[in-house]
Coordinates of C-alpha atoms in Angstrom, one line a residue:
M1311 CA 11.8 18.2 97.8
A1312 CA 8.9 16.9 95.7
E1313 CA 9.5 15.1 92.4
A1314 CA 8.0 18.0 90.5
A1315 CA 10.4 20.4 92.1
F1316 CA 13.4 18.3 91.2
A1317 CA 12.2 17.9 87.7
G1318 CA 11.9 21.7 87.4
L1319 CA 15.5 22.1 88.6
L1320 CA 16.8 19.6 86.2
Q1321 CA 14.8 20.8 83.2
R1322 CA 16.1 24.3 83.7
R1323 CA 19.6 23.1 83.6
L1324 CA 19.0 20.8 80.7
A1325 CA 17.5 23.7 78.7
E1326 CA 20.6 25.8 79.5
L1327 CA 22.9 23.0 78.5
T1328 CA 21.0 22.4 75.3
E1329 CA 21.2 26.1 74.4
R1330 CA 24.9 26.0 75.1
L1331 CA 25.3 23.0 72.7
N1332 CA 23.1 24.7 70.0
R1333 CA 25.3 27.8 70.0
W1334 CA 28.2 25.7 68.9
R1335 CA 26.1 23.8 66.4
E1336 CA 25.0 27.0 64.8
G1337 CA 28.6 28.2 64.7
G1338 CA 29.5 25.2 62.6
E1339 CA 31.5 23.3 65.3
F1340 CA 29.1 20.4 65.8
G1341 CA 31.5 17.9 64.2
D1342 CA 33.6 17.8 67.3
A1343 CA 33.6 14.4 69.0
F1344 CA 32.9 15.8 72.5
L1345 CA 29.9 17.8 71.3
I1346 CA 28.5 14.8 69.4
Q1347 CA 28.9 12.8 72.6
A1348 CA 27.2 15.5 74.7
S1349 CA 24.3 15.5 72.2
T1350 CA 23.8 11.8 72.5
T1351 CA 23.9 12.0 76.3
L1352 CA 21.3 14.7 76.3
E1353 CA 19.0 12.6 74.1
N1354 CA 19.4 9.7 76.6
L1355 CA 18.6 12.0 79.4
A1356 CA 15.3 13.0 77.8
E1357 CA 14.4 9.3 77.6
L1358 CA 15.5 8.6 81.2
S1359 CA 13.6 11.5 82.6
E1360 CA 10.4 9.8 81.5
E1361 CA 11.0 6.8 83.8
S1362 CA 9.4 6.6 87.3
R1363 CA 11.7 8.2 89.9
D1364 CA 13.6 6.6 92.7
N1365 CA 17.0 7.5 94.2
N1366 CA 18.8 5.4 91.6
T1367 CA 17.0 7.3 88.8
Y1368 CA 17.8 10.6 90.4
S1369 CA 21.5 9.6 90.5
R1370 CA 21.5 8.5 86.9
L1371 CA 19.8 11.7 85.7
I1372 CA 22.4 13.9 87.5
Q1373 CA 25.3 11.8 86.3
H1374 CA 24.1 12.0 82.7
Y1375 CA 23.7 15.7 83.0
T1376 CA 27.1 16.0 84.5
Q1377 CA 28.7 14.0 81.7
A1378 CA 27.1 16.1 79.0
L1379 CA 28.3 19.3 80.9
L1380 CA 31.8 17.9 81.1
D1381 CA 31.9 17.1 77.4
I1382 CA 30.6 20.5 76.3
T1383 CA 32.9 22.5 78.6
Y1384 CA 35.9 20.4 77.7
F1385 CA 35.4 21.5 74.1
E1386 CA 35.1 25.1 75.2
E1387 CA 38.2 24.9 77.4
N1388 CA 40.2 23.5 74.4
Q1389 CA 39.0 26.5 72.4
L1390 CA 40.4 28.9 75.1
V1391 CA 43.7 27.0 75.2
D1392 CA 44.0 27.0 71.4
E1393 CA 43.4 30.7 71.4
E1394 CA 45.9 31.2 74.2
F1395 CA 43.3 32.8 76.5
P1396 CA 42.5 36.0 74.7
E1397 CA 43.2 38.9 76.9
E1398 CA 40.0 40.8 76.1
S1399 CA 37.6 37.9 76.9
S1400 CA 39.2 34.9 78.6
L1401 CA 38.8 36.1 82.2
Q1402 CA 35.0 36.2 81.9
K1403 CA 35.0 32.9 80.0
V1404 CA 37.1 31.2 82.7
E1405 CA 34.9 32.4 85.5
E1406 CA 31.8 31.3 83.5
L1407 CA 33.3 27.8 83.0
I1408 CA 34.1 27.5 86.7
G1409 CA 30.6 28.4 87.5
A1410 CA 29.2 25.9 85.0
L1411 CA 31.4 23.1 86.4
S1412 CA 30.0 23.8 89.9
E1413 CA 26.4 23.2 88.7
P1414 CA 26.2 19.4 89.3
E1415 CA 27.0 19.9 93.0
N1416 CA 24.6 22.8 93.2
L1417 CA 21.9 20.6 91.7
V1418 CA 22.5 17.9 94.2
N1419 CA 22.4 20.3 97.1
E1420 CA 19.2 22.0 95.8
S1421 CA 17.4 18.8 95.0
G1422 CA 16.4 17.7 98.5
I1423 CA 17.6 14.1 97.8
F1424 CA 19.4 14.2 101.2
Q1425 CA 22.5 12.6 99.9
E1426 CA 25.9 14.0 99.5
P1427 CA 27.3 14.9 96.0
L1428 CA 29.8 12.1 96.4
E1429 CA 27.0 9.5 96.8
I1430 CA 25.0 10.8 93.9
L1431 CA 27.8 11.6 91.4
G1432 CA 30.4 9.0 92.4
I1433 CA 34.1 9.5 93.0
E1434 CA 35.2 9.6 89.3
L1435 CA 32.7 12.3 88.2
L1436 CA 33.3 14.5 91.3
E1437 CA 37.0 14.2 90.9
C1438 CA 36.7 15.2 87.3
L1439 CA 34.7 18.3 88.2
Y1440 CA 37.3 19.5 90.7
W1441 CA 40.2 18.5 88.4
R1442 CA 38.8 20.4 85.5
R1443 CA 38.3 23.6 87.5
G1444 CA 41.8 23.4 89.0
A1445 CA 43.5 22.5 85.7
L1446 CA 41.6 25.3 83.9
I1447 CA 42.8 27.9 86.5
Y1448 CA 46.3 26.5 86.3
M1449 CA 46.4 26.9 82.5
F1450 CA 44.9 30.4 82.7
C1451 CA 47.4 31.5 85.3
H1452 CA 50.3 29.9 83.4
T1453 CA 49.3 32.1 80.5
V1454 CA 48.5 35.4 82.1
K1455 CA 51.6 35.4 84.4
G1456 CA 53.6 36.0 81.2
R1457 CA 51.8 39.2 80.4
K1458 CA 53.8 41.8 82.3
E1459 CA 51.2 44.7 82.0
W1460 CA 48.3 42.4 83.0
L1461 CA 50.4 41.1 85.9
R1462 CA 51.3 44.6 87.1
K1463 CA 47.6 45.6 87.2
E1464 CA 46.0 42.3 88.3
T1465 CA 48.3 40.8 91.0
D1466 CA 45.4 40.5 93.4
L1467 CA 43.3 38.8 90.8
L1468 CA 46.1 36.3 90.0
K1469 CA 46.4 35.6 93.7
K1470 CA 42.7 34.9 94.0
F1471 CA 42.7 32.5 91.1
L1472 CA 45.8 30.7 92.3
K1473 CA 44.2 30.1 95.7
E1474 CA 41.0 28.8 94.1
G1475 CA 42.9 26.6 91.7
I1476 CA 44.9 25.1 94.5
H1477 CA 41.7 24.5 96.5
Y1478 CA 40.0 22.6 93.7
L1479 CA 43.1 20.4 93.2
L1480 CA 43.5 19.6 96.9
K1481 CA 39.8 18.7 97.1
M1482 CA 40.2 16.5 94.0
L1483 CA 43.2 14.7 95.7
D1484 CA 41.2 14.2 98.9
F1485 CA 38.3 12.2 97.5
R1486 CA 40.2 8.9 97.3
C1487 CA 42.1 9.2 100.5
T1488 CA 42.6 5.8 102.2
D1489 CA 40.1 6.5 105.0
N1490 CA 37.3 7.3 102.5
P1491 CA 34.5 4.7 103.3
N1492 CA 33.2 5.0 99.7
E1493 CA 36.4 3.7 98.1
E1494 CA 37.8 0.2 98.4
F1495 CA 41.4 -0.7 97.6
V1496 CA 43.0 -3.9 96.4
V1497 CA 46.8 -3.5 96.9
Q1498 CA 48.7 -6.1 94.9
D1499 CA 52.4 -5.0 95.5
T1500 CA 54.6 -2.7 97.4
S1501 CA 54.7 0.0 94.7
T1502 CA 51.0 0.1 94.4
A1503 CA 50.7 0.4 98.2
I1504 CA 53.0 3.4 98.2
L1505 CA 51.0 5.1 95.4
V1506 CA 47.7 4.4 97.3
N1507 CA 49.2 5.7 100.5
E1508 CA 50.2 8.9 98.8
G1509 CA 46.8 9.3 97.2
I1510 CA 47.9 8.7 93.7
F1511 CA 45.5 6.6 91.6
S1512 CA 46.2 7.9 88.1
D1513 CA 48.4 10.3 86.1
T1514 CA 45.9 13.0 86.8
H1515 CA 46.5 12.7 90.5
L1516 CA 50.2 13.1 90.0
L1517 CA 49.7 16.1 87.7
A1518 CA 47.4 17.7 90.3
M1519 CA 50.3 17.6 92.8
M1520 CA 52.7 19.2 90.4
Y1521 CA 50.1 21.8 89.4
C1522 CA 49.5 22.6 93.0
G1523 CA 53.2 23.0 93.6
E1524 CA 53.7 25.3 90.6
M1525 CA 50.7 27.5 91.6
C1526 CA 52.1 27.9 95.1
Y1527 CA 55.4 28.9 93.5
W1528 CA 53.7 31.5 91.3
G1529 CA 51.8 32.8 94.4
L1530 CA 55.1 33.5 96.2
K1531 CA 57.0 34.7 93.2
Y1532 CA 54.5 37.0 91.5
C1533 CA 52.2 37.9 94.4
G1534 CA 54.8 38.1 97.2
D1535 CA 52.3 36.5 99.6
Q1536 CA 52.8 33.5 101.9
G1537 CA 49.1 32.9 101.6
T1538 CA 46.3 34.6 103.4
E1539 CA 42.6 34.1 103.9
L1540 CA 40.6 33.3 100.8
H1541 CA 37.4 35.2 101.4
R1542 CA 35.3 33.9 98.6
E1543 CA 33.3 30.9 99.6
L1544 CA 34.0 28.0 97.3
P1545 CA 31.9 25.0 96.3
G1546 CA 32.7 22.1 98.7
S1547 CA 33.7 24.5 101.5
S1548 CA 31.6 26.1 104.2
E1549 CA 34.2 28.3 105.6
N1550 CA 37.0 30.7 104.5
I1551 CA 40.3 29.0 103.6
I1552 CA 43.7 29.8 105.1
M1553 CA 46.2 28.9 102.5
D1554 CA 50.0 28.8 103.0
F1555 CA 51.6 28.7 99.6
Q1556 CA 55.0 27.5 100.8
E1557 CA 53.7 24.8 103.1
I1558 CA 51.3 23.4 100.6
G1559 CA 53.8 23.6 97.7
E1560 CA 56.5 21.8 99.7
K1561 CA 54.2 19.1 100.7
M1562 CA 52.8 18.5 97.2
L1563 CA 56.2 18.6 95.4
T1564 CA 58.0 16.4 98.0
K1565 CA 55.3 13.8 97.4
Y1566 CA 55.5 14.2 93.7
I1567 CA 59.3 13.7 93.6
A1568 CA 59.2 10.8 96.0
V1569 CA 56.7 8.9 93.8
C1570 CA 58.3 9.9 90.5
E1571 CA 61.7 8.7 91.6
G1572 CA 60.3 5.8 93.6
P1573 CA 57.5 3.5 92.3
L1574 CA 57.2 5.4 89.0
R1575 CA 60.9 5.9 88.3
S1576 CA 60.7 3.9 85.1
H1577 CA 57.7 5.9 83.7
G1578 CA 59.6 9.0 82.6
W1579 CA 58.2 11.6 84.9
D1580 CA 60.3 14.7 85.0
T1581 CA 61.2 16.1 88.5
K1582 CA 63.6 18.9 87.5
N1583 CA 61.1 21.7 87.8
A1584 CA 59.7 20.3 91.0
K1585 CA 63.2 20.3 92.5
R1586 CA 63.9 23.8 91.3
I1587 CA 60.8 25.1 93.0
L1588 CA 61.7 23.3 96.2
D1589 CA 65.1 24.9 96.2
Y1590 CA 63.3 28.3 95.8
F1591 CA 61.1 27.5 98.8
K1592 CA 64.2 26.6 100.8
Q1593 CA 65.9 29.9 99.9
L1594 CA 62.8 31.7 101.3
S1595 CA 63.2 29.9 104.6
S1596 CA 67.0 30.5 104.9

């Protein structure tokens, strides 16, 4: 795609992001650290966009845009959590945030740069985009599953969100797999080697495993479904997804427990809930 076309795609998204930021500024919320950081990033983006373009500049532009987006949406997610996902408005807001956090990949795919999102964004930003979507859905489902009337009416919607949330977290966990040619590893001891082998490079990776296991449990408990085809096409996937709640949940929680009681046993990670859920899975199989 020609440089002018890419510039048009980026400018449209920057205008939308600036408008999003200004809404909070007008609402008196601009003192938040994440909004201030986003504002600074957008100013830097304006300067960077004046430079001559090469692949490195394209990458930096998209990375800066992504960081500003992550900061603004993080503030918005915290608002939702603080308000305990208001029943009358949170569904629409969650879906809007998921769409917003998909935009960096959409921009890469539309730009004609002929590089994969992983190459342009880098592992850390791409992981963060998937983690944020998965964790947001986890928090939303954690809240709404306690609303009996909502749950009675919206079981199918809960199931859809659970499958999407699990998908995002599984993708996030996959980016640093040991056969990924974009990632190099320096293993210094046996404990580190075990963590790398299990795909755990931070507390966030460990939380993602636990969140996956919990969402699989909710899918079985509240939706009564072993996991069927997910018909909605998701970012990062070109085909429908077959998702088995019990199989995925057992795999994630078994890894979680092994790591928490192995290399990380002195770090205080709780495994009681994970073991309780595994017992539930075993009862289903007996």
